[in-house]
XYZ file of C-alpha atoms in Angstrom:
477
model
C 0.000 0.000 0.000
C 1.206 3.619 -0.839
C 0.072 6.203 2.123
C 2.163 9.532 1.755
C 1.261 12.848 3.832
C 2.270 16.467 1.842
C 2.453 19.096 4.334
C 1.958 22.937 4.201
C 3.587 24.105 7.602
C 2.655 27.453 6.640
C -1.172 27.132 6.477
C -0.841 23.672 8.467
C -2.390 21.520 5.944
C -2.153 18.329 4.993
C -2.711 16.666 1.652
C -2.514 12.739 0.514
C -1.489 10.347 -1.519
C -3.196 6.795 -1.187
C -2.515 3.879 -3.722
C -1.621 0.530 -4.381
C 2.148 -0.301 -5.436
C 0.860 -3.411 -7.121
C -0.850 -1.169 -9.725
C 0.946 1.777 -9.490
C -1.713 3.884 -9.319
C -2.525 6.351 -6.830
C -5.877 8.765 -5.767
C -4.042 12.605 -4.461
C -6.797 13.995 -1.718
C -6.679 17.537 -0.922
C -4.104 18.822 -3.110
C -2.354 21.879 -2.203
C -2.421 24.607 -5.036
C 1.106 24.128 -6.510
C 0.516 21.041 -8.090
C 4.234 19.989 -9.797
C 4.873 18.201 -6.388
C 2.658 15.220 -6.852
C 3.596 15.255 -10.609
C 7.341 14.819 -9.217
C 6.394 12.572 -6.559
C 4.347 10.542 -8.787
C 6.982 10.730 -11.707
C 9.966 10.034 -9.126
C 8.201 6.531 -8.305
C 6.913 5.474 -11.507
C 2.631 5.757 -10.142
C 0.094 7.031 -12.138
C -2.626 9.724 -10.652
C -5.408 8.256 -11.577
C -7.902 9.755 -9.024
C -7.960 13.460 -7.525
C -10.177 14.082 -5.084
C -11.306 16.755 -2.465
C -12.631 16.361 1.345
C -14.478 19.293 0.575
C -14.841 23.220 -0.842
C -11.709 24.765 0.996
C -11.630 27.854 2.419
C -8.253 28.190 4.011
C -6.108 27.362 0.648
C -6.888 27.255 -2.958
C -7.368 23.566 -4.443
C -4.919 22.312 -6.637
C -7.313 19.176 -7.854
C -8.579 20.831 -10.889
C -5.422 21.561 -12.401
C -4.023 18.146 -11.111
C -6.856 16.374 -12.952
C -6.360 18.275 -15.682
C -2.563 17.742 -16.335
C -2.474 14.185 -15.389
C -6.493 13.055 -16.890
C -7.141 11.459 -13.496
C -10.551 11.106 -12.960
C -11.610 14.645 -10.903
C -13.956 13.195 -8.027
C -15.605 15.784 -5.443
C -18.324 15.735 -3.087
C -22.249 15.563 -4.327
C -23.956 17.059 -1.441
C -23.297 20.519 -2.560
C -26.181 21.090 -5.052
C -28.058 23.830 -3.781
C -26.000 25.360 -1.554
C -24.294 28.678 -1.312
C -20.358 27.586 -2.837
C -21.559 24.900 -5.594
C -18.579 23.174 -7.633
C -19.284 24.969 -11.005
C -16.236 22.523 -13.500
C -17.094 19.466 -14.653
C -16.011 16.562 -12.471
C -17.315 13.056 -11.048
C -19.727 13.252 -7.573
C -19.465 11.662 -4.943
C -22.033 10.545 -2.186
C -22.466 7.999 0.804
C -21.079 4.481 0.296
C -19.200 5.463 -2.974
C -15.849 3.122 -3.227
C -12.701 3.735 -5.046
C -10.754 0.511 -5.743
C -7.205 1.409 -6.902
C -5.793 -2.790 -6.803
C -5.709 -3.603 -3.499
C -6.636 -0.378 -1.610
C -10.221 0.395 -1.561
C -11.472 3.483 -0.321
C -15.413 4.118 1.048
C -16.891 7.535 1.160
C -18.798 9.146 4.239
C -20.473 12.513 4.152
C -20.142 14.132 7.519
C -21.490 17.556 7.089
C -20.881 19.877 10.048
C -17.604 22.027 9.098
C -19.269 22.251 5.529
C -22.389 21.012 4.313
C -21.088 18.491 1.633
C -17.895 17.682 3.374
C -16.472 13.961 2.829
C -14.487 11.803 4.743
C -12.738 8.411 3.095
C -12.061 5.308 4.892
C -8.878 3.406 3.697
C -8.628 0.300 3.467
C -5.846 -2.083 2.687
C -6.658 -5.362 1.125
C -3.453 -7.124 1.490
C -3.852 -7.224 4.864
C -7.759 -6.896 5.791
C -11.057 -6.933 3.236
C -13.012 -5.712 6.473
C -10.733 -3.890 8.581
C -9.954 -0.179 7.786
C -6.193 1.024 8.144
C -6.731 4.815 8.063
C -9.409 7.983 7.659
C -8.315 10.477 5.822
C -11.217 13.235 8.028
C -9.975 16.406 6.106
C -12.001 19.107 8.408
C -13.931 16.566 9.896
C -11.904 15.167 13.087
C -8.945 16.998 13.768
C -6.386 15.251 16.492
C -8.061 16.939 19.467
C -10.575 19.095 18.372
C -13.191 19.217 15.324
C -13.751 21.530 12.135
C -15.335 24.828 13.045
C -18.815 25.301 11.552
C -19.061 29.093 11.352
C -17.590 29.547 8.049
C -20.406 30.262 6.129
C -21.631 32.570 8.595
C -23.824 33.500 11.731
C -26.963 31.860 10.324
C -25.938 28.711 9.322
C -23.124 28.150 11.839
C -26.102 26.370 14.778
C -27.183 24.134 12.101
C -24.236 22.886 10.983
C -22.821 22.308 14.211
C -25.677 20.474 14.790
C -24.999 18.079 11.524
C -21.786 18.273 12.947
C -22.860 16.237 16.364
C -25.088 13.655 14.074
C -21.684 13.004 11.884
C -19.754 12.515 15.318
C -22.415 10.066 16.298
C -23.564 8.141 13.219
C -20.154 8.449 10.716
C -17.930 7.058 13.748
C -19.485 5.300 15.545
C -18.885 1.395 13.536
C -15.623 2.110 13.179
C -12.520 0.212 15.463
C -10.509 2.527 17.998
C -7.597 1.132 16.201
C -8.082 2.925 13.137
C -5.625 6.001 12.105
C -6.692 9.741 11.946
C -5.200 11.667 9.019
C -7.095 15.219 8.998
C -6.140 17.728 6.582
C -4.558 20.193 9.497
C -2.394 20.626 12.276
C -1.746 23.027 15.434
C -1.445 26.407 13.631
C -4.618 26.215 11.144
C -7.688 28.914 12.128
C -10.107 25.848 10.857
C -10.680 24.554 14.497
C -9.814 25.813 18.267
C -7.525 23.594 20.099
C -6.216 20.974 17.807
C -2.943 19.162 19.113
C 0.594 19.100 17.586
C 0.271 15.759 16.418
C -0.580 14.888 12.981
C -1.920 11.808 13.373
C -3.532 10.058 16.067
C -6.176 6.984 16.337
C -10.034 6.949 16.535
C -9.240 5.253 20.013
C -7.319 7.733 21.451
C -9.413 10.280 20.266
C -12.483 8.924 21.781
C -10.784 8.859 24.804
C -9.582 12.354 24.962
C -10.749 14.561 22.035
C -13.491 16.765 24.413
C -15.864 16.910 21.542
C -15.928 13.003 21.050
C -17.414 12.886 24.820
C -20.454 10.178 24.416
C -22.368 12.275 27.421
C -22.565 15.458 25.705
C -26.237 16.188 24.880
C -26.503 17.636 21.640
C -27.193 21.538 22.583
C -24.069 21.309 24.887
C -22.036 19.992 22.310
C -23.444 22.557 20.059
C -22.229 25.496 22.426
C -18.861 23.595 23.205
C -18.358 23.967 19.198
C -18.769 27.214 18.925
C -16.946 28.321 21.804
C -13.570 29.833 21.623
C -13.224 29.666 17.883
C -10.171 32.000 16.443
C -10.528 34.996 14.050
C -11.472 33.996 10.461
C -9.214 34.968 8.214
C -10.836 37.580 5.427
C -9.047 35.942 2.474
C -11.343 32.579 3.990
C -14.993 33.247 1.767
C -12.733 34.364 -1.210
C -10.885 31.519 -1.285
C -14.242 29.435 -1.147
C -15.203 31.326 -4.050
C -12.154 30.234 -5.958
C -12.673 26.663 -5.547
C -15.697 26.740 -6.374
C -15.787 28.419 -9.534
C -12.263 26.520 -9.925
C -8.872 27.702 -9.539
C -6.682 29.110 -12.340
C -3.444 26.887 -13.560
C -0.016 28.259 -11.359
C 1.836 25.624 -12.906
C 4.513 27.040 -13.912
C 4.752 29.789 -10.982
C 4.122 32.909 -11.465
C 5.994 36.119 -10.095
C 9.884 33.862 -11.104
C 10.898 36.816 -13.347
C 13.450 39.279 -11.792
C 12.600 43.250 -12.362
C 15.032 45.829 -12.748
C 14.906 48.325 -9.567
C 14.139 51.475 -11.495
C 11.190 49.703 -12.982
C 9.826 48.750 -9.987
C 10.530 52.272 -8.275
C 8.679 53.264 -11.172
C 5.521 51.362 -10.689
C 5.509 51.945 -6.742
C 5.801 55.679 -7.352
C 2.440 54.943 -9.647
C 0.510 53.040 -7.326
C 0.505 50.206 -9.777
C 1.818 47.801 -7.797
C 2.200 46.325 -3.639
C 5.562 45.232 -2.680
C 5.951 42.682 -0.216
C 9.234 42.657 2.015
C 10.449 39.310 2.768
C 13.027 40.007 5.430
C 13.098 39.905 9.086
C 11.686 42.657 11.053
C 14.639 44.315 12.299
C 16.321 44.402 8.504
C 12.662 45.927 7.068
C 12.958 48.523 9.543
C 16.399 49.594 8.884
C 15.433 50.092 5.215
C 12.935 49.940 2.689
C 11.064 50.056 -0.296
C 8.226 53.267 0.404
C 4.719 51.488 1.166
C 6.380 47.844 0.795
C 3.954 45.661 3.500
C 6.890 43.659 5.926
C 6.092 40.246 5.672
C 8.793 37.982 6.793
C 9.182 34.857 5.332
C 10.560 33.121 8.325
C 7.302 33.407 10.254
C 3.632 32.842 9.505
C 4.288 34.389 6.174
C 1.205 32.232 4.263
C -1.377 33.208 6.756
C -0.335 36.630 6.654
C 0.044 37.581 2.799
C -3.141 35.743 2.508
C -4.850 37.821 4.957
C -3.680 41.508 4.308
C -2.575 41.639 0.718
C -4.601 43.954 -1.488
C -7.347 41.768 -3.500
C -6.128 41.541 -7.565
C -3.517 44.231 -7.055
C -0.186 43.172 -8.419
C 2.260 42.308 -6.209
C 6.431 42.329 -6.883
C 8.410 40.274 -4.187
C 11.935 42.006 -2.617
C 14.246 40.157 -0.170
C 17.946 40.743 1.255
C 19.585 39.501 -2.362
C 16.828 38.665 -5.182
C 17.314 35.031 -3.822
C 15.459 32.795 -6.107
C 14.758 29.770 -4.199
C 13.199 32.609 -0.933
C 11.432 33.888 -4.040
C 9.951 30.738 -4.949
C 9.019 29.732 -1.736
C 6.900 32.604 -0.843
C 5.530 32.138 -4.464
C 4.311 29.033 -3.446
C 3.019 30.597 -0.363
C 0.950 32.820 -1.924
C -0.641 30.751 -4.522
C -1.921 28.587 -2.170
C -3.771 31.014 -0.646
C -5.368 32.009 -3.772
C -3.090 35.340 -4.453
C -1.665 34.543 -7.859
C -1.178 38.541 -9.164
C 2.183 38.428 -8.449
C 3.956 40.441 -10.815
C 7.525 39.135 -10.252
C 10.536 40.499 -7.880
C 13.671 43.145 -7.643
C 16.505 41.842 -9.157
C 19.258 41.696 -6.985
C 16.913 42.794 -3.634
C 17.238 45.237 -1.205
C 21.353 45.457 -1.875
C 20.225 46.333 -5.385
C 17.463 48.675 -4.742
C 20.382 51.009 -2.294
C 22.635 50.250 -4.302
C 20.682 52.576 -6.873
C 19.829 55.219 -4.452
C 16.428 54.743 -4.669
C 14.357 55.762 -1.856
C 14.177 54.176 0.900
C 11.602 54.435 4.444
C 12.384 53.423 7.972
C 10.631 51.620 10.660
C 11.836 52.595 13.928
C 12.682 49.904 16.729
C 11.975 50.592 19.902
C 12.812 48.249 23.151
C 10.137 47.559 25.802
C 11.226 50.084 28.480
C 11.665 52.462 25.942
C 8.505 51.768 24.838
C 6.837 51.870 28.314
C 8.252 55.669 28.802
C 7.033 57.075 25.524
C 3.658 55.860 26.670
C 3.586 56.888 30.225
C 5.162 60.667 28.940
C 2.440 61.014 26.726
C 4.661 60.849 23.856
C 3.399 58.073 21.969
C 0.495 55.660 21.230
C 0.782 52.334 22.324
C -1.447 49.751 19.737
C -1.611 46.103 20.384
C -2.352 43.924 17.347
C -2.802 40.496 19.078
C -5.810 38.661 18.803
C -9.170 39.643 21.262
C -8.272 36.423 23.321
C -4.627 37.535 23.612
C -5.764 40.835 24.442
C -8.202 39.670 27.176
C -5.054 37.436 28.662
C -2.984 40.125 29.388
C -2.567 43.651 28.371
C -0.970 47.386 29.110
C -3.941 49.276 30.348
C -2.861 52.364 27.785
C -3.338 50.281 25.059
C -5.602 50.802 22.051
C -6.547 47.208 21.160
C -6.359 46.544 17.129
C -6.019 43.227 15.768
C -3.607 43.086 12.592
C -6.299 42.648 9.794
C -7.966 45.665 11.057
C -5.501 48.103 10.866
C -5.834 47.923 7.305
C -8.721 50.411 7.959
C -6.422 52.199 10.283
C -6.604 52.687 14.402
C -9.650 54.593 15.365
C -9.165 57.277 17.472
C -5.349 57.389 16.846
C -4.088 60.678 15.076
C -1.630 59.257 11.592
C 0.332 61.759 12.979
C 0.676 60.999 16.289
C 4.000 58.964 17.475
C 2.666 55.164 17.274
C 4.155 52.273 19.133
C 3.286 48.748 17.476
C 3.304 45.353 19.822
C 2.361 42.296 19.212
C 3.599 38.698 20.718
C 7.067 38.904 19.412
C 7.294 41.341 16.875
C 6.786 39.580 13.771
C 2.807 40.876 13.237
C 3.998 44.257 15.107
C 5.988 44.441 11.835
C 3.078 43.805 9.440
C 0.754 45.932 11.269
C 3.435 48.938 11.345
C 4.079 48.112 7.708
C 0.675 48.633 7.295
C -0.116 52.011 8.733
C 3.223 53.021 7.302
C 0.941 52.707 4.077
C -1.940 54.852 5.219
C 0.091 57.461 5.805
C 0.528 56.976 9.614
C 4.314 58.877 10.312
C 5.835 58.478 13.346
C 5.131 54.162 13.493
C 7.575 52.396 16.084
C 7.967 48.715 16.443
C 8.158 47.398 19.850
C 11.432 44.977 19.814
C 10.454 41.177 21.634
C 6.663 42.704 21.835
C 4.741 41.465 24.629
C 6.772 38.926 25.588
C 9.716 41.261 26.203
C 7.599 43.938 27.349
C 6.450 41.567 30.517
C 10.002 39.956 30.759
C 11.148 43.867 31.198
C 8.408 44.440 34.155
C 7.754 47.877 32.781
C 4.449 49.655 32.290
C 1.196 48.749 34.026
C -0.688 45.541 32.899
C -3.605 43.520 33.641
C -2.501 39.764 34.632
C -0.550 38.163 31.678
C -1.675 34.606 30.900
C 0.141 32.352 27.821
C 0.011 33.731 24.195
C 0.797 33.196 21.171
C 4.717 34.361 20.625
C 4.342 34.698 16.509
């Protein structure tokens, strides 16, 4: 049997490939967006994608299965339940529904629909016939059953989110309950993805294990407090989530080959930012971003949540150009990648020899001050500056400076009510990697005096300076 996991440690997501060696052929579920890395994997081992098939319409990535299908003429196999619903598949493929079964030589694979994080989601049910007809060796749950928690059902919004959770409970108790504790659990995320609250590191665990400890597996939960339990304590949903939705369902674009590889001369691209034609996107660290560069350019490092965040707070269909330290291709590529998968494929291409090129020209260049917790903490008790915290509400309500003005990153794309642009501005955040991005940000709207607080929070309570409410754990990225 072939059983390979793919994973996206940016967005956390997990994609498969299931098959028989016997055969050589091979079914890719959930296929991230940059498809060339099952063609290599499948070209590398000599299989043959003959199946493509998707747990359900994504919202936190773009779908690669389309263009998968399309390049290999696999058979393109998605759920059926979605006639009639608000995100309908709208490209011709194969449906799927309840007690559907795949048979790739000896692997067989069963469908379940277990509606609850989306109304036609699927779950598939492995099996491997060289060792058990009957027995099932793995379920791949996509955002089913995560290790430790459950898909969130409030995607679609505040008026469907009771009834899904709702279908939700009946798929906990009807789609698992025939099933042995020994059985594997592959979902399609890890720690790190917004598409559940409280999921563990792990990536895999058993249905066993999970009915012993997952809370929301808990046989004496009536179904109205499992319904609250849900949708309790969910995180922020990302604003790039419902676009992304719409993307797979009308279907995705081709990105193979990537777009955004071609270098740009400096002067052209000083050219189009002076315009307004284009966003650049900084893809150093935070301290090298603020000791140069390009005017307007959002800082986005790419050593840090860098997917989550270009997805969230790039401009919609505005072309982007990529800059880093040298006009390294392979960083290049990989943020490329990045993006894509979050459905942001406007990306124009990047500077040519970086940020040593772009000085190197004299072209002009903007600062972002950094500023050290205690220095921090005196601006703010002088009067002399704002202090802004762009952690999320639950951070916030963990642990705060009482002078703060609360404003979560996404939002200070609209700015920070009540805060003068040209008042002095001190950014925090956990660490100071979304500090950056939020200073980055009002940089942009023509905020101009923005500091970013070095270490953020963390430092800022390691320092003992300023007056806080009582600091509980957070989030350090």
């Amino acid at each position: 049997m072939i059983f390979e996991r793919f994973v996206d440690s940016g967005l956390s997501q997990h994609s498969f490939v299931v098959g028989c060696q016997g055969s050589g052929e091979i079914a890719v579920i959930d296929p991230q967006r940059d498809v060339d890395v099952y063609l290599d994997y499948a070209r590398d081992h000599g299989y043959r994608i003959a199946y493509v098939m998707d747990t359900h319409i994504h919202a936190d990535f773009a779908s690669g299965a389309r263009e998968l299908a399309d390049k290999t003429g696999a058979r393109l196999m998605l759920s059926g339940y979605d006639a009639g619903e608000h995100f309908r598949v709208q490209f011709p493929h194969e449906d799927l529904h309840e007690g559907d079964r795949i048979d790739i030589g000896n692997v067989r694979i069963e469908v379940r629909h277990t509606p609850g994080h989306t109304p036609e989601h699927l779950m598939f049910v492995v099996f491997d016939g060289a060792r058990s007809r009957d027995e099932p060796i793995a379920l791949i749950t996509g955002d089913f059953l995560f290790v430790g928690s459950l898909g969130r059902p409030d995607l679609l919004g505040e008026e469907a989110k009771r009834a899904l959770a709702r279908q939700m409970f009946a798929s906990v108790r009807d789609k698992l309950a025939d099933l042995p504790d020994g059985v594997e659990v592959h979902p399609g995320h890890g720690a790190g993805s917004a598409c559940g609250a409280g999921m563990a590191g792990r990536p895999v665990s058993t249905l066993g294990y999970e009915r012993a400890t997952n809370p929301y597996l808990d046989p004496s939960l009536s179904e109205d407090a499992f319904v609250e339990k849900l949708l309790h304590g969910l995180p922020e949903i990302p604003d790039f989530y419902p676009r992304n939705k719409g993307i797979n369902s009308e279907g995705p674009k081709d990105v193979i080959p990537l777009p955004g590889m071609q270098s740009i001369e400096p002067d052209e691209v000083a050219r189009r930012v002076e315009a307004g034609e284009v966003t650049v996107i900084d893809l150093r660290d935070p301290l090298a971003f603020g000791g140069g560069h390009v005017p307007g350019a959002l800082g986005i490092g790419i050593r840090g949540p860098f997917a989550n965040w270009a997805g969230w707070v790039t401009p919609d269909d505005h072309p982007v150009i990529l800059i880093d330290g040298s006009g390294d291709p392979a960083v290049i590529e990989q943020a490329v990648r990045s993006m894509v998968r979050t459905g942001r494929d406007y990306i124009d291409g990047y500077v040519r020899g970086g940020m040593a090129a772009w000085a190197g020209a004299g072209l002009p260049l903007d600062t972002l001050a950094q500023v050290d917790a205690s220095g921090a903490a005196d601006r703010v008790a002088r009067g002399e500056a704002r202090l802004v915290d762009v952690r999320t509400p639950a951070e916030y309500a963990a642990g705060h400076v009482d002078a703060a003005v609360h404003r979560p990153v996404a939002e200070t794309r609209e700015g920070v009510p009540g805060v003068d642009p040209e008042e002095p501005v001190a950014v925090v955040c956990g660490s100071g990697y979304r500090s950056t991005v939020a200073a980055s940000i009002l940089q942009r709207l023509g905020y101009r005096h923005v500091m970013n607080v070095v270490g953020g929070m963390g430092a800022w309570e390691a320092a003992g300076v300023g007056e806080a409410s009582t600091f509980g754990r957070r989030d350090a990225a």
